[in-house]
GROMACS .gro file of C-alpha atoms in nm:
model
  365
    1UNK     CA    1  -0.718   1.775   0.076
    2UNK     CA    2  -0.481   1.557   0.177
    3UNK     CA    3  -0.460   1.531   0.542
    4UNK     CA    4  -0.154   1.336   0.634
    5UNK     CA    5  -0.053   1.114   0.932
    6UNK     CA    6   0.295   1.143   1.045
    7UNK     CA    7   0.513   0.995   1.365
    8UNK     CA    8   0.727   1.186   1.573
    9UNK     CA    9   1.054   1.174   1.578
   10UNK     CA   10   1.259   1.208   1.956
   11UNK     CA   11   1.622   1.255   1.972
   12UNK     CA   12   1.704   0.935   2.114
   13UNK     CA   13   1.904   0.667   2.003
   14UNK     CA   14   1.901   0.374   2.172
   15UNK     CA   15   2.138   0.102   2.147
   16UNK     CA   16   2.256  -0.291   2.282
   17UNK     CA   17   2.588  -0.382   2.393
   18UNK     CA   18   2.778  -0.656   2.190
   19UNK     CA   19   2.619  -1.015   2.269
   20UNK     CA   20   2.840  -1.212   2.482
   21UNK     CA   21   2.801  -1.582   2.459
   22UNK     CA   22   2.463  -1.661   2.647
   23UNK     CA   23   2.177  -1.766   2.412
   24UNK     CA   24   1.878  -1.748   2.622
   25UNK     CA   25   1.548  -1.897   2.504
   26UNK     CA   26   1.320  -1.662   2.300
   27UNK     CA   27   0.949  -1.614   2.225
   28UNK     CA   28   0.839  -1.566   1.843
   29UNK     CA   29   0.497  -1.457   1.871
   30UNK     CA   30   0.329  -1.111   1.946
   31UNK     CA   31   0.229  -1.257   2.300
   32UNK     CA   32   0.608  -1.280   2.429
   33UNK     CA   33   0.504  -1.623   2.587
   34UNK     CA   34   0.803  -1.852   2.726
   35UNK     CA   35   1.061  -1.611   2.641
   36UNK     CA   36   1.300  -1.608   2.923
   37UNK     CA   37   1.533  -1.326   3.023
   38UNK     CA   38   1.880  -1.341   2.936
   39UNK     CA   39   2.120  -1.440   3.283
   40UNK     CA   40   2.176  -1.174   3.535
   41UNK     CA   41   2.577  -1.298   3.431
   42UNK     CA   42   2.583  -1.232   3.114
   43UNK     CA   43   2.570  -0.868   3.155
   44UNK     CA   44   2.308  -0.767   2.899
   45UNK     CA   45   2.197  -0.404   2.952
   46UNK     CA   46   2.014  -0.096   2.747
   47UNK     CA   47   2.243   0.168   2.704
   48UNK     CA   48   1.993   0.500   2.579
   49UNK     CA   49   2.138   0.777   2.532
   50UNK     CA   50   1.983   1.152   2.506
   51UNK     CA   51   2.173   1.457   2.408
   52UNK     CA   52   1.966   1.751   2.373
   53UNK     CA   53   2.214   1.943   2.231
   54UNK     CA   54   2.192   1.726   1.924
   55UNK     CA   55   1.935   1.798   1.658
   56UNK     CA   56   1.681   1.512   1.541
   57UNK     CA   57   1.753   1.270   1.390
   58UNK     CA   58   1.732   0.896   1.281
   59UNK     CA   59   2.000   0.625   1.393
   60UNK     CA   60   2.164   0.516   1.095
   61UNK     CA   61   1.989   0.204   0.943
   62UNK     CA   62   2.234  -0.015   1.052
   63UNK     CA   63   2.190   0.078   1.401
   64UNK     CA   64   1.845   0.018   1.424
   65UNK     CA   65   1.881  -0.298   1.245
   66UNK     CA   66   2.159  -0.386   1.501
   67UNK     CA   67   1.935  -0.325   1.805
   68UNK     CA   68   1.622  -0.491   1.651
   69UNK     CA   69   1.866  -0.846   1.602
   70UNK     CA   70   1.953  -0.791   1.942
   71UNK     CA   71   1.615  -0.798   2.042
   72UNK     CA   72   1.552  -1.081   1.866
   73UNK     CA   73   1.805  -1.240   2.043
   74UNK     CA   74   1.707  -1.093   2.379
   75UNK     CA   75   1.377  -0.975   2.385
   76UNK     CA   76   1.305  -0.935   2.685
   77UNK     CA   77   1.512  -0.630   2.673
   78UNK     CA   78   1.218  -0.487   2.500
   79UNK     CA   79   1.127  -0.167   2.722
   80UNK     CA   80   0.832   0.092   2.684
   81UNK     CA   81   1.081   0.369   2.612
   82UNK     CA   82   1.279   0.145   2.355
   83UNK     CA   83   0.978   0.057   2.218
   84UNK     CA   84   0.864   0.427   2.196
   85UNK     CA   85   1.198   0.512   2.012
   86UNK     CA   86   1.161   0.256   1.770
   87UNK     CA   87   0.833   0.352   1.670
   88UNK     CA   88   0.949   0.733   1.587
   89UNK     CA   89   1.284   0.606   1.368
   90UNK     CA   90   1.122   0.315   1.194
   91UNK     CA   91   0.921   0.578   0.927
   92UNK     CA   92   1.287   0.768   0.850
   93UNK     CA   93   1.434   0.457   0.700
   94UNK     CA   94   1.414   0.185   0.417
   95UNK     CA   95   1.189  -0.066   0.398
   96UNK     CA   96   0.961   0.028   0.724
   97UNK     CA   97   0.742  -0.215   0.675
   98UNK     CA   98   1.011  -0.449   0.705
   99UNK     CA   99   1.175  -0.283   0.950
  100UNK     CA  100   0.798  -0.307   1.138
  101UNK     CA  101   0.726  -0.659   1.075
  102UNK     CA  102   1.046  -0.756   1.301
  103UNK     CA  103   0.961  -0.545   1.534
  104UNK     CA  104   0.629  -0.610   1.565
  105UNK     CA  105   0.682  -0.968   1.652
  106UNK     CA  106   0.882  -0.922   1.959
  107UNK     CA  107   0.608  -0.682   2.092
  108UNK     CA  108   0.453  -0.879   2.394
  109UNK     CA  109   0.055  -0.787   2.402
  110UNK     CA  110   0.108  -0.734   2.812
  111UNK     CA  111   0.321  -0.411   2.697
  112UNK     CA  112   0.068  -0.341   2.475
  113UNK     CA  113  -0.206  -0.336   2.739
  114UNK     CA  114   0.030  -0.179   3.003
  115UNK     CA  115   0.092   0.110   2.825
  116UNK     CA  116  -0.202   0.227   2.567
  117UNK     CA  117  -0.043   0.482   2.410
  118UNK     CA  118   0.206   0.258   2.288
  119UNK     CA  119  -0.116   0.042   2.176
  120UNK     CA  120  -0.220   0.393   1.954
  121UNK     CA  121   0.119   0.476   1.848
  122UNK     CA  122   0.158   0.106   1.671
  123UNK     CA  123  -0.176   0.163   1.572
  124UNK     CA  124  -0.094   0.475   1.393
  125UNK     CA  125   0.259   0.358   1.217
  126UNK     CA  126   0.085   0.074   1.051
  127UNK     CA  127  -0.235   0.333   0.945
  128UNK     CA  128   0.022   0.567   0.787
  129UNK     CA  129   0.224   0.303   0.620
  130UNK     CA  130  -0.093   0.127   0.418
  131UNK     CA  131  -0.106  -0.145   0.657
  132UNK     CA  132  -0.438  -0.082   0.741
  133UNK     CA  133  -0.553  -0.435   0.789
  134UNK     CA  134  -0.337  -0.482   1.068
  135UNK     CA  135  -0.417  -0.157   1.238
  136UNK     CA  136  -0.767  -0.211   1.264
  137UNK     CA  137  -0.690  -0.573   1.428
  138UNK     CA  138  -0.480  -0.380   1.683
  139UNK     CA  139  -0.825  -0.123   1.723
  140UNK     CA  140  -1.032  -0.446   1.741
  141UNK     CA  141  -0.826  -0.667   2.008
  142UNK     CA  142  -0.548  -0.476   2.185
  143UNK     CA  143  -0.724  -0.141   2.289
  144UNK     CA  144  -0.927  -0.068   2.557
  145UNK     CA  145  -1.268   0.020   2.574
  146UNK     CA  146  -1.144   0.415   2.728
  147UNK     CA  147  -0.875   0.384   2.439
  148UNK     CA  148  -1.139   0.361   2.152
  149UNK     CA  149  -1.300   0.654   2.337
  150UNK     CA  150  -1.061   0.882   2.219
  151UNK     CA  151  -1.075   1.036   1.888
  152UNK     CA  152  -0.683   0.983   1.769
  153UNK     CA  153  -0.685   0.616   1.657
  154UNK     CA  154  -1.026   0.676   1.519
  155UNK     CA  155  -0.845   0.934   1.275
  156UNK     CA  156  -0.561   0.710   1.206
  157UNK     CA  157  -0.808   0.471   1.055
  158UNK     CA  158  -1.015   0.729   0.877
  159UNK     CA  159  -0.723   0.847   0.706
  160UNK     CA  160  -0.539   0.504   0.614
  161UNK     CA  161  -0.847   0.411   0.474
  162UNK     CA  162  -0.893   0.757   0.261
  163UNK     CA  163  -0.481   0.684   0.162
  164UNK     CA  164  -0.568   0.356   0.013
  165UNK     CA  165  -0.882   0.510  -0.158
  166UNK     CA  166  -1.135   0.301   0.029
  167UNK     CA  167  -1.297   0.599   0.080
  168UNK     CA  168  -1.637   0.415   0.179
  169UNK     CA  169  -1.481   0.224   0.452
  170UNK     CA  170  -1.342   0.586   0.553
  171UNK     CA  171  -1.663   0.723   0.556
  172UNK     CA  172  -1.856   0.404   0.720
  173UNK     CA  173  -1.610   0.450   1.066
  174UNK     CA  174  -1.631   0.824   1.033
  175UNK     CA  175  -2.040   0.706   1.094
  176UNK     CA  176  -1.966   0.525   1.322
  177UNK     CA  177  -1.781   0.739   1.571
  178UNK     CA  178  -2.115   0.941   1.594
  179UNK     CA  179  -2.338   0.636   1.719
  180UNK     CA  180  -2.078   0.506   1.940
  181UNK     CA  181  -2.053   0.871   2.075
  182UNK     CA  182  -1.661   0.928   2.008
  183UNK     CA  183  -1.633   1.322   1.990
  184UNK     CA  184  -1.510   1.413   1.642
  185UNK     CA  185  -1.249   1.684   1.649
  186UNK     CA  186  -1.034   1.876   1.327
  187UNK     CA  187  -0.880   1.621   1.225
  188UNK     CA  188  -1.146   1.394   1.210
  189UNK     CA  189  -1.362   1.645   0.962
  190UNK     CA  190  -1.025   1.682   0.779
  191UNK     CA  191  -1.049   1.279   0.685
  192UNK     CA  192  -1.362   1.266   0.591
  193UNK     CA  193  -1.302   1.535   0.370
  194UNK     CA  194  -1.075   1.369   0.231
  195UNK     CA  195  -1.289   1.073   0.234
  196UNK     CA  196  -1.558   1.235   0.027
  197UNK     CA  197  -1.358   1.433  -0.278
  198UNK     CA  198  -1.215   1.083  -0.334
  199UNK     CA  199  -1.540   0.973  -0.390
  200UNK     CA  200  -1.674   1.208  -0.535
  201UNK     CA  201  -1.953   1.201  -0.321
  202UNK     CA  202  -2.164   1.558  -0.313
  203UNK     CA  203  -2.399   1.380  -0.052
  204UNK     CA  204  -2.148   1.293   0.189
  205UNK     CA  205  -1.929   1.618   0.177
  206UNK     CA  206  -2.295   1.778   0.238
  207UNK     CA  207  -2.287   1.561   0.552
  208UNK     CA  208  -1.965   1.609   0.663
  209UNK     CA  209  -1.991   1.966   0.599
  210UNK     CA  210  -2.297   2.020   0.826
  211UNK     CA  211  -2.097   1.813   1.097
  212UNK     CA  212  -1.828   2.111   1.030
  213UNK     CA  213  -2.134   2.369   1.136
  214UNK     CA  214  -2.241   2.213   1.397
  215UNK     CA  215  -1.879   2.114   1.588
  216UNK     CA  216  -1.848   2.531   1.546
  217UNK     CA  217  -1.568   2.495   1.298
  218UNK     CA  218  -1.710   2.689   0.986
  219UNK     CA  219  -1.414   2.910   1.001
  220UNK     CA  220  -1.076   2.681   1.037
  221UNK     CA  221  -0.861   2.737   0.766
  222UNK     CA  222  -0.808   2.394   0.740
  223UNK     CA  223  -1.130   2.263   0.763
  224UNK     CA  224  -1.254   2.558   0.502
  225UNK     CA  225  -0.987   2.405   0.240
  226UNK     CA  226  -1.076   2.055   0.294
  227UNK     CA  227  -1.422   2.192   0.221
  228UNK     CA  228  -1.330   2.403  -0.076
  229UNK     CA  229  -1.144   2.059  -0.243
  230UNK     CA  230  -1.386   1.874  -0.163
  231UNK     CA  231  -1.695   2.072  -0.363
  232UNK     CA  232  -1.414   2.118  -0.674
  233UNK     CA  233  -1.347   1.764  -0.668
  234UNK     CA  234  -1.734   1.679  -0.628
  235UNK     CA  235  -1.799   1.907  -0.934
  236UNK     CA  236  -1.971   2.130  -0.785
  237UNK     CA  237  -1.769   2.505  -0.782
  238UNK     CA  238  -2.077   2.715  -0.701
  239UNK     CA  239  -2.026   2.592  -0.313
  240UNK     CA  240  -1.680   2.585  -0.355
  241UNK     CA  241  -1.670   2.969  -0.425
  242UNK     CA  242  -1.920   2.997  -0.109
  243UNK     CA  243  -1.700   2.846   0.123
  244UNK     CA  244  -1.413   2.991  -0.001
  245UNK     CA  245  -1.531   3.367  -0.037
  246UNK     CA  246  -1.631   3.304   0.376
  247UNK     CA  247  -1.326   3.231   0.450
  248UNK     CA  248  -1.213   3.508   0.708
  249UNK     CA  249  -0.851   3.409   0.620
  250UNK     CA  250  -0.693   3.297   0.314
  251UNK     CA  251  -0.373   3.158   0.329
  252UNK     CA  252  -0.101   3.071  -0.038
  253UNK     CA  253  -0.256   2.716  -0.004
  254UNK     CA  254  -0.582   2.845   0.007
  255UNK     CA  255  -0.563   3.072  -0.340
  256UNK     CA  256  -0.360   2.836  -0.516
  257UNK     CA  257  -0.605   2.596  -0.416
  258UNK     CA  258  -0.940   2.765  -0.543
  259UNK     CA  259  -0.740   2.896  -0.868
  260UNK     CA  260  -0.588   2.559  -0.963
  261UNK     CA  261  -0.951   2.452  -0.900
  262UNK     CA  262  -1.173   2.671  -1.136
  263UNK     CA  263  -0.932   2.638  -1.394
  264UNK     CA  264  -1.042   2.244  -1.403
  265UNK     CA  265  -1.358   2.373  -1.481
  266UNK     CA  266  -1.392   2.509  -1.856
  267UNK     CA  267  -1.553   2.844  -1.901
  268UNK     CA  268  -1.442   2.972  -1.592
  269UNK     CA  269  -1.150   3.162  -1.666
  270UNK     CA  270  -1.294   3.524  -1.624
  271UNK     CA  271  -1.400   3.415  -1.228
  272UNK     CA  272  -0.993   3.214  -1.240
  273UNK     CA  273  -0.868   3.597  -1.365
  274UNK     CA  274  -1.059   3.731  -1.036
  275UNK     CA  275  -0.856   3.541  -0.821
  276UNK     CA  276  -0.534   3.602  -0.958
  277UNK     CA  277  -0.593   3.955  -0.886
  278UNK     CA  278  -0.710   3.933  -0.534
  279UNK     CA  279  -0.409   3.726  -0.485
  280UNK     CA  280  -0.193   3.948  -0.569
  281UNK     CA  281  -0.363   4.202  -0.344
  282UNK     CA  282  -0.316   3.999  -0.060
  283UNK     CA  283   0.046   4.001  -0.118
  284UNK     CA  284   0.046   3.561  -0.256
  285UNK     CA  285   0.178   3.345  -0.557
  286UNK     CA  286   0.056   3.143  -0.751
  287UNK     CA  287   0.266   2.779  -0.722
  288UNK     CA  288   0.419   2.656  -1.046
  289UNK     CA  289   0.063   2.456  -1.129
  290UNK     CA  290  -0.160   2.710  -1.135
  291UNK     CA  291   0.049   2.914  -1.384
  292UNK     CA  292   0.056   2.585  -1.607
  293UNK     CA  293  -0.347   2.550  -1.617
  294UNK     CA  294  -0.420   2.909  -1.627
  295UNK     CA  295  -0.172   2.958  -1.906
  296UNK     CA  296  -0.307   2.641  -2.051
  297UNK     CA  297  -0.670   2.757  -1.985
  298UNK     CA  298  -0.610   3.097  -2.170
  299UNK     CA  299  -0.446   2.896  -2.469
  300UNK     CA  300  -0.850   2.727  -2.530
  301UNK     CA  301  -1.017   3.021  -2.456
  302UNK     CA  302  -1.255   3.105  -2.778
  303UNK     CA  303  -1.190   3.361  -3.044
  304UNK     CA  304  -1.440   3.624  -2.869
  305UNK     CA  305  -1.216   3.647  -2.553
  306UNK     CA  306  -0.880   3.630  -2.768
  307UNK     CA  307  -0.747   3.995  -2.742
  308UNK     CA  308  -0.856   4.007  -2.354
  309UNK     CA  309  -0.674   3.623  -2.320
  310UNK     CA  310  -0.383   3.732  -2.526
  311UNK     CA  311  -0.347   4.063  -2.303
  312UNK     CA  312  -0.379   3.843  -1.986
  313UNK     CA  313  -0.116   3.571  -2.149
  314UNK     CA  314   0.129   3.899  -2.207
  315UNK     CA  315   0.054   3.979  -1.804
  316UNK     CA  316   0.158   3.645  -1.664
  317UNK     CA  317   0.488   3.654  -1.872
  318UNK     CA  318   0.604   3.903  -1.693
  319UNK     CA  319   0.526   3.853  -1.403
  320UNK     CA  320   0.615   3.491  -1.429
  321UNK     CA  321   0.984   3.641  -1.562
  322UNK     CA  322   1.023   3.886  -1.278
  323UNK     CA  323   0.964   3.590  -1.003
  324UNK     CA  324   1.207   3.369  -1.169
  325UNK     CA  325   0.941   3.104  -1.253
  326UNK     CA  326   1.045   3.136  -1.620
  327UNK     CA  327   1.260   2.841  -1.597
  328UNK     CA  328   1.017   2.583  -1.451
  329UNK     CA  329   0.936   2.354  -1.748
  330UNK     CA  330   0.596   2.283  -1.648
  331UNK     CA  331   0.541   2.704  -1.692
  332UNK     CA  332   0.773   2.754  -1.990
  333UNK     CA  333   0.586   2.489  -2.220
  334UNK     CA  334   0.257   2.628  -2.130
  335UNK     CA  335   0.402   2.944  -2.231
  336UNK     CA  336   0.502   2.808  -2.584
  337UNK     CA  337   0.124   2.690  -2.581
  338UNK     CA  338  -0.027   2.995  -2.513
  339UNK     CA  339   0.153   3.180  -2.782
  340UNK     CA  340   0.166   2.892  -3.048
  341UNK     CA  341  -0.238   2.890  -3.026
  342UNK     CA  342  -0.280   3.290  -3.042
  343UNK     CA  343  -0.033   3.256  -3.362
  344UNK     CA  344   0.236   3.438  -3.208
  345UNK     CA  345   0.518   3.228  -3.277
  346UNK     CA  346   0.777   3.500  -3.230
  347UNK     CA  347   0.701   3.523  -2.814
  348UNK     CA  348   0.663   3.120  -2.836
  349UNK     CA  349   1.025   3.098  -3.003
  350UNK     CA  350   1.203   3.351  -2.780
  351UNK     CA  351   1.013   3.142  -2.483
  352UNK     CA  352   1.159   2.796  -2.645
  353UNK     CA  353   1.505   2.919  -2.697
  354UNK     CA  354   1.540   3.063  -2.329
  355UNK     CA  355   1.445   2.757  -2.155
  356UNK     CA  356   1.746   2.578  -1.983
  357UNK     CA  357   1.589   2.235  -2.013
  358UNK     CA  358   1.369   2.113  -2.301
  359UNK     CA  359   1.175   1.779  -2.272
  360UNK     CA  360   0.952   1.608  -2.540
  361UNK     CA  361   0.674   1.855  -2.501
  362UNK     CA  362   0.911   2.143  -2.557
  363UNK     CA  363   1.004   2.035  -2.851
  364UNK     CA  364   0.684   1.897  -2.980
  365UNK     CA  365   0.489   2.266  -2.906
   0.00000   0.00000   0.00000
C-alpha cells in the first residue's frame, strides 16, 4: 500500500519583467552570501499575478524556466511567496529535478530559517522526487528543533525511503520518532506499512500494527488496507482475512485489494469465490486485475473442482461482457486461458476472434 507524497499546486503564476541592462553581482551558493540587489534604477520588480477565476494549473515550462534565469540573474528577487509557487509547479513539469537543482541554489539558508514551512516544503519535493539524500541533509541542518517536532517531514522521509525500497532505513526513522517522542499520526502508520510489505517483514508489520491499536486507529480504512497488503505481501493471509473481515467499511480498493490478494495464494480460490460474491452484494467491481488472476486462477484449478471452476469461468464471462470489460486484453487472454485449459476451444475461439486488439499472448493461447 502505496502511500504517496504529493505537492500542492496554487493558482499562481508568477513572473519577471524583461532584464534591462544592469548586471548586478550574484551569489552561487545555497547561503545567498555577497549577492547584492539589483539598483533601485534599473526597475526590477515581481509581477504575481492571481486570478481565481482560473482553474489550476502549471506555467508553461518555458515560463518557469524564464523566471528561474531571471533569478539567477537577480536573486535577490527571490521572495517567500515566489519561492512557495515554485515549489508547487516544479513537480508538473519535465525534468524536476533539474528544474530543482537551479532552484535550489539560489535558495539563501536565512529564508530557509525565516520561514520553516518553506524549510518542510523543500524538504518534501526532494523526498517525493527520490532525492532522499538531500532531504534528510535539509532535516539534519536547516530545521529547527520545534520543526523536527512535527510529524510531516518525519513522513516525507519515511516514505522516500519506502519509494526507493530502503525499507530498513524507513523503518529505523519510523523507530526513531517514538524515542525522540514525535507523535505518529495516519500517515505515519501508512509508511511504515508500506515500509514493512516491502520487506517482507511479518515482525515489523506485527509492530507497526500494534502501534495502529494503540494510536486508536484499528478502524481507518486506510490504515486497515495498508494492514491487509501488508499481511498478503508478508505471506501471511490468515491475518490478512482478520483485518479485513473487521473492517466496518469496505471500500472498491478495499475488495479488489483482498481478492487480487488471495488469488496470489494457490489453493485459495473457493475463499477468492467468497469475495467476489460479497462484492457484488455491496454493490463493487472487480478492477481489470483481479478478473485476470481469478480467471487465471480458475484456469489451474485441479480436475476435482473442474465442473464448479468451469461453471464459475461461464459466470465471469458474462458478467465481464455485460460491464464492457470484454475488450481489456489483460481479461480477454485470460479468458482464452481459462477455456483453452478446460478444453473448450469453441468459447476460447469466439473469445479470440472478438477481441479488438491481439498481442503476442493472444495469439500464442
Amino acid at each position: 500500500m502505496a502511500v504517496t507524497t504529493t505537492v500542492t499546486h496554487h493558482p499562481t503564476t508568477c513572473s519577471l519583467p524583461r532584464r534591462r541592462n544592469s548586471t548586478p553581482t550574484t551569489g552561487t551558493g545555497s547561503g545567498g552570501s555577497n549577492r547584492r540587489a539589483p539598483s533601485p534604477s534599473s526597475g526590477h520588480h515581481l509581477t504575481t499575478t492571481t486570478n481565481r477565476s482560473l482553474p489550476a494549473a502549471p506555467p508553461p515550462s518555458e515560463t518557469l524556466d524564464r523566471v528561474l534565469s531571471d533569478l539567477e540573474a537577480h536573486p535577490r528577487l527571490l521572495t517567500p511567496s515566489l519561492l512557495a509557487s515554485l515549489l508547487s509547479a516544479i513537480p508538473h513539469h519535465p525534468s524536476p529535478r533539474r528544474r530543482l537543482a537551479r532552484l535550489r541554489r539560489l535558495i539563501p539558508v536565512s529564508l530557509l530559517r525565516r520561514h520553516g514551512d518553506l524549510a518542510v516544503r523543500l524538504l518534501h519535493l526532494h523526498a517525493a522526487l527520490g532525492l532522499v539524500a538531500y532531504a534528510h541533509h535539509l532535516f539534519d541542518h536547516l530545521l529547527s528543533p520545534r520543526a523536527r517536532e512535527d510529524a510531516v517531514p518525519w513522513n516525507c522521509l519515511v516514505a522516500g525511503y519506502a519509494r526507493l525500497g530502503r525499507h530498513h532505513d524507513a523503518f529505523a526513522l519510523y523507530l526513531q520518532m517514538d524515542e525522540d517522542g514525535v507523535p505518529r499520526d495516519r500517515a505515519t502508520f501508512a509508511c511504515a506499512l508500506q515500509a514493512c510489505a516491502g520487506a517482507g517483514s511479518l515482525e515489523l508489520g506485527l509492530a507497526v500494527h500494534r502501534d495502529v491499536v494503540r494510536a486508536g486507529l484499528a478502524s481507518d480504512v486506510i490504515l486497515c488496507q495498508g494492514l491487509v497488503d501488508m499481511y498478503l505481501q508478508c505471506g501471511d493471509v490468515r491475518r490478512a482475512r482478520w483485518v479485513f473481515d473487521a473492517m466496518p467499511v469496505k471500500d472498491t480498493v478495499s475488495w479488489n485489494m483482498m481478492l487480487a490478494g488471495c488469488l496470489r495464494h494457490g489453493g485459495l480460490w473457493p475463499y477468492s469465490m467468497d469475495i467476489w460474491r460479497r462484492m457484488f452484494g455491496e454493490g463493487h467491481r472487480p478492477g481489470p486485475a483481479a478478473l485476470s488472476t481469478m480467471l487465471q486462477l480458475l484456469s489451474s484449478s485441479s480436475d476435482s473442482d473442474d465442473v464448479t471452476s468451469s461453471k464459475w469461468g461461464r459466470e465471469i464471462h458474462g458478467w465481464v461482457i455485460r460491464h464492457g470489460l470484454d475488450t481489456e486484453l489483460s481479461v480477454a487472454n485470460a479468458l482464452i486461458s481459462m477455456y483453452s485449459q478446460k478444453n473448450e476451444l469453441g468459447r476460447s475461439l469466439f473469445v479470440f476472434e472478438s477481441m479488438p486488439v491481439k498481442d503476442l499472448s493472444s495469439w500464442k493461447l
